[in-house]
Coordinates of N, CA and C in Angstrom, one line a residue:
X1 N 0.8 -1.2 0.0 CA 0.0 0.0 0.0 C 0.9 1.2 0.0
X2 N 0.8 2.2 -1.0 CA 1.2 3.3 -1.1 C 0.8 4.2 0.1
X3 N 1.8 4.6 1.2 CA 1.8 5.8 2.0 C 2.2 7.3 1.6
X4 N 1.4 7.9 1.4 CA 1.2 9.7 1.2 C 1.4 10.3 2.6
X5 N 2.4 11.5 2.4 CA 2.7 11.9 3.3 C 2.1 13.3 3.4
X6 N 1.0 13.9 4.3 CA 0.4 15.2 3.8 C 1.1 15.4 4.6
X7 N 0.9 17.2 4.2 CA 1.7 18.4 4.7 C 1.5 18.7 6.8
X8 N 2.3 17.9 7.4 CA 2.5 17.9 8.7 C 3.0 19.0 9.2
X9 N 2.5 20.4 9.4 CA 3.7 21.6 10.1 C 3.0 22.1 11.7
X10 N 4.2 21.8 12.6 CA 3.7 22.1 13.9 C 3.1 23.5 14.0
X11 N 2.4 24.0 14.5 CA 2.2 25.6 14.5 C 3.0 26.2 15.7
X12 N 3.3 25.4 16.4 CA 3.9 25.8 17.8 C 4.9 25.2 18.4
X13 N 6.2 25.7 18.1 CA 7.3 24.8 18.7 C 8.4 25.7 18.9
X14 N 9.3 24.9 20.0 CA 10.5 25.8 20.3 C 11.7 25.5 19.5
X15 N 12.3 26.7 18.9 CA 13.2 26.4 17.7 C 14.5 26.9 18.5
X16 N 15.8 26.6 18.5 CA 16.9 27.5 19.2 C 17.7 27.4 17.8
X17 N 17.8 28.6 17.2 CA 19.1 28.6 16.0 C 20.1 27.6 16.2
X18 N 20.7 28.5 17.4 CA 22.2 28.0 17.7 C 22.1 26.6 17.8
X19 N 21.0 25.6 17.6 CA 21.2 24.3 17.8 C 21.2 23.7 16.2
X20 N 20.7 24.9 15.2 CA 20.6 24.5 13.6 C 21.8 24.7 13.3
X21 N 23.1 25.8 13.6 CA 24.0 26.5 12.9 C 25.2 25.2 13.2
X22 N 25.4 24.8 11.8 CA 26.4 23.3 12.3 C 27.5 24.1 12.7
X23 N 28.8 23.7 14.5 CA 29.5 24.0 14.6 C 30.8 24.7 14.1
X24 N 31.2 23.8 13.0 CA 32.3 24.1 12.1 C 31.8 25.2 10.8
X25 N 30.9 26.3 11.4 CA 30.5 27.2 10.5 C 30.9 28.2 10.4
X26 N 31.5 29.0 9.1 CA 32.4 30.1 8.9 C 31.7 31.3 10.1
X27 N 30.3 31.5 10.0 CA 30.1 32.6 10.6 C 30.1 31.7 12.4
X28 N 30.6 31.0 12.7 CA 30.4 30.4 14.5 C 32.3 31.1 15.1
X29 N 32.9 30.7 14.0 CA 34.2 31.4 13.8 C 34.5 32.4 14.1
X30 N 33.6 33.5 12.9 CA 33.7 34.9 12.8 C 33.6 35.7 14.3
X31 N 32.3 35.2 14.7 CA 31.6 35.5 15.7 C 32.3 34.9 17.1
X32 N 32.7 34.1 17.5 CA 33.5 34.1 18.4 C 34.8 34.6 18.5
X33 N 35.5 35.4 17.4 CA 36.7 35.8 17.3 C 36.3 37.4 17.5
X34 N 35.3 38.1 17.0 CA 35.6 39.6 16.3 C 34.2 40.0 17.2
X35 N 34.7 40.9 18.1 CA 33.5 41.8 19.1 C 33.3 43.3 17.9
X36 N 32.2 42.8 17.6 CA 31.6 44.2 16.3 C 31.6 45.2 17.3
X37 N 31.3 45.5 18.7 CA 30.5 46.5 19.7 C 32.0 48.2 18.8
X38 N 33.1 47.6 18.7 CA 34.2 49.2 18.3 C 32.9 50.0 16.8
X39 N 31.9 49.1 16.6 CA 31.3 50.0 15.5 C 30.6 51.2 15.8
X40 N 29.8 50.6 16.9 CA 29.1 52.0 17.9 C 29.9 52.8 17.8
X41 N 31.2 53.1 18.5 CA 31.7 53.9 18.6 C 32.4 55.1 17.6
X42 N 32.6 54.4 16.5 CA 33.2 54.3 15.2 C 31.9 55.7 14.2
X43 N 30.7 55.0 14.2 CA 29.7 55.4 13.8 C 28.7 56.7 14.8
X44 N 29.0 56.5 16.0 CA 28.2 57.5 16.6 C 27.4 59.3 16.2
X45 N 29.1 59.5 16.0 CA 28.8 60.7 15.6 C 27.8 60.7 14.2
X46 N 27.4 59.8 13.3 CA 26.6 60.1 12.3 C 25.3 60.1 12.5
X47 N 24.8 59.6 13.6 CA 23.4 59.5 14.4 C 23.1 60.8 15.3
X48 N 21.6 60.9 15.2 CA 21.2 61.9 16.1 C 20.8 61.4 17.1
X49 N 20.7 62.2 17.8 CA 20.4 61.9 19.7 C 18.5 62.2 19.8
X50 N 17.8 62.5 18.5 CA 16.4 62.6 18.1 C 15.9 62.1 17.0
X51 N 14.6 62.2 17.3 CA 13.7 61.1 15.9 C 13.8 59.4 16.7
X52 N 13.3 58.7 15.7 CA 12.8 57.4 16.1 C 14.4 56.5 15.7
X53 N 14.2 55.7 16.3 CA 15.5 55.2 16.6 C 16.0 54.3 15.4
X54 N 17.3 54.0 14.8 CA 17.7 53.6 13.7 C 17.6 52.3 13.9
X55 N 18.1 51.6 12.7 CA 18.4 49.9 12.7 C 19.9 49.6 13.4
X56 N 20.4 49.0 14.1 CA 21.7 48.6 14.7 C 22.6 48.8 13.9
X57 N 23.8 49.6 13.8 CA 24.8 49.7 12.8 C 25.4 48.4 12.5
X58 N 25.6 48.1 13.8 CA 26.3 46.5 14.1 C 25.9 45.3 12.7
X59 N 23.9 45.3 12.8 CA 23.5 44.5 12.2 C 23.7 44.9 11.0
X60 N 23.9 46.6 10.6 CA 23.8 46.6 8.9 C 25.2 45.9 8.9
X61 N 26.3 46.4 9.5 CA 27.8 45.9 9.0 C 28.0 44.3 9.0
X62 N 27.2 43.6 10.0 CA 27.1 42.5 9.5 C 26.6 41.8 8.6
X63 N 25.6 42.4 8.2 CA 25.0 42.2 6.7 C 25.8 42.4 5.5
X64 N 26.4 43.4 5.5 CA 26.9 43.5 4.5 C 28.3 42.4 4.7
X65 N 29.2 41.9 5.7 CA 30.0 41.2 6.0 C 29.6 40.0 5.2
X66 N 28.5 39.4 5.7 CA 27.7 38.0 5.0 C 27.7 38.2 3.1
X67 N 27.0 39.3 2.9 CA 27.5 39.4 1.2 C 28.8 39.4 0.8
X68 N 29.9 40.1 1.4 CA 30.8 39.8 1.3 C 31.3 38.3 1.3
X69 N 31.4 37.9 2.1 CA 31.8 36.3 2.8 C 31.4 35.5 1.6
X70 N 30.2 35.7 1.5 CA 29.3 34.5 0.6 C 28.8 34.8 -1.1
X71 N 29.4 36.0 -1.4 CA 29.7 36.2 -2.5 C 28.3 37.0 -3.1
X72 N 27.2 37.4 -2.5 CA 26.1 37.9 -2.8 C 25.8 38.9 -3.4
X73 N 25.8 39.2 -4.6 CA 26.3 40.2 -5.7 C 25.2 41.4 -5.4
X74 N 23.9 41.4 -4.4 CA 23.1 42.5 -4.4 C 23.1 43.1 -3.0
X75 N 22.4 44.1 -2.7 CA 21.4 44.1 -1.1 C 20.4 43.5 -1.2
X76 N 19.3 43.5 -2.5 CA 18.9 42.8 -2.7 C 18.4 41.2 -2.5
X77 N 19.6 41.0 -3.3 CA 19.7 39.2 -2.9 C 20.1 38.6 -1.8
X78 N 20.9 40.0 -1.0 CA 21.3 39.7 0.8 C 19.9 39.6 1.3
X79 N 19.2 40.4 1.2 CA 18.1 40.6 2.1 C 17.4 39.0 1.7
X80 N 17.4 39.1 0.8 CA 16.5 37.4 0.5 C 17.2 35.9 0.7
X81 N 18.5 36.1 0.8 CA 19.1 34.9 1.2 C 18.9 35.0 3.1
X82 N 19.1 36.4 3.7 CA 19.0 36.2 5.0 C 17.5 36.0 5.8
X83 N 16.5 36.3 5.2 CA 15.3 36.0 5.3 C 14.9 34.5 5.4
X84 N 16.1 33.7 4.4 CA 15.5 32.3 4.4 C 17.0 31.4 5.2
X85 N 18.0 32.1 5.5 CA 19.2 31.3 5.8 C 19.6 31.2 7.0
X86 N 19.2 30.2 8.2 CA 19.1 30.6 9.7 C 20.6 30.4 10.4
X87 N 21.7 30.1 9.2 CA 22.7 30.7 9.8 C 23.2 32.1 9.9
X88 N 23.0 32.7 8.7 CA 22.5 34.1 8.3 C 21.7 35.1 9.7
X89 N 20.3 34.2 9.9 CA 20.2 35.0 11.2 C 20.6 34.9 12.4
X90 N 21.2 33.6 12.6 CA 21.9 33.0 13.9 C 23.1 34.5 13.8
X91 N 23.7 34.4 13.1 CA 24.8 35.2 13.1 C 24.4 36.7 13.4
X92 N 22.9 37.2 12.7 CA 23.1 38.8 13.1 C 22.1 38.9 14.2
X93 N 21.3 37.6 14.5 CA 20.9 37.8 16.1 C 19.2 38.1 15.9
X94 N 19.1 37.5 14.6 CA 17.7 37.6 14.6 C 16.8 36.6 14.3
X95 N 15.3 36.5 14.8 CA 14.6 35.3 15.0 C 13.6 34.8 13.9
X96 N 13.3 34.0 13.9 CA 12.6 33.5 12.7 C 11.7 34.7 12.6
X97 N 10.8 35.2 13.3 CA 9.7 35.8 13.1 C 10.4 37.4 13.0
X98 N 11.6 37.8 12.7 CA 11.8 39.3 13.0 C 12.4 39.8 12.0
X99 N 11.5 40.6 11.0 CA 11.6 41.1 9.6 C 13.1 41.6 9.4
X100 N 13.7 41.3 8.2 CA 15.0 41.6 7.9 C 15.2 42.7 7.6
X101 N 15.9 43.6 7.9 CA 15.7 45.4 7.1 C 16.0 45.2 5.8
X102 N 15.3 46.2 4.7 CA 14.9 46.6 3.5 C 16.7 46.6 2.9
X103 N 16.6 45.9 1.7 CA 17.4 46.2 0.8 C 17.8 47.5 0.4
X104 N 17.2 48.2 0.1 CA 17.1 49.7 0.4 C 17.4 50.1 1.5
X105 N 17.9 49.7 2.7 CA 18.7 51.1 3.7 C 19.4 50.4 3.9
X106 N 20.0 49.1 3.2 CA 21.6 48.6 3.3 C 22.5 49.5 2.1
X107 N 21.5 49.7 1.0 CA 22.0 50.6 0.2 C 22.3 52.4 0.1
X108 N 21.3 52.7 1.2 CA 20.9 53.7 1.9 C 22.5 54.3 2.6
X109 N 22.6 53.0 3.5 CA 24.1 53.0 4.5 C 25.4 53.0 4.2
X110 N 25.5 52.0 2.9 CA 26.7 51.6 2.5 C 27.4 53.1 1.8
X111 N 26.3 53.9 0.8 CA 26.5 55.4 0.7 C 27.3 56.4 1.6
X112 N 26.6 55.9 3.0 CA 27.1 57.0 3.7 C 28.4 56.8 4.0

């Protein structure tokens, strides 16, 4: 007898990245070697101390690190490989459910 396997998806379950990201992974390396926090500093002065608060410099520079690293020819195509690639977000610290910033103000930043 032929077994059909329908579409099974939990709605509710505990996911921990860091248990997906296989150890021997370029960005597990990166990340335990290189404290991003000297960007704050680095970047301060280009922020105002008013208005609504920006996207983390940290996470754009890491974004743009990951195109680099993995050869990602757009912002574009970053935004859409990090959206689907949970080492991608293991590394910039974001969770399944937490929207990736716009292709447009990685390109926005990289200008400035």
């Amino acid at each position: 007898m032929m077994g059909v396997d329908g579409a099974k998806q939990n709605q509710l379950m505990y996911i921990s990245l860091d248990d997906l990201v296989p150890q021997d992974h370029l960005l597990r390396a990166i990340r335990k070697k290189l404290d991003f926090t000297f960007i704050y500093e680095k970047v301060q002065h280009l922020y105002s101390p008013f208005g609504r608060r920006s996207i983390d410099p940290v996470l754009l520079m890491k974004m743009l690190l990951i195109g680099y690293l993995f050869g990602i020819p757009s912002e574009r195509k970053l935004e859409q490989e990090i959206t689907v690639n949970l080492a991608y977000r293991w590394f910039l610290g974001l969770d399944l459910g937490e929207a990736v910033p716009d292709h447009s103000t990685l390109s926005q930043n990289r200008r400035t």
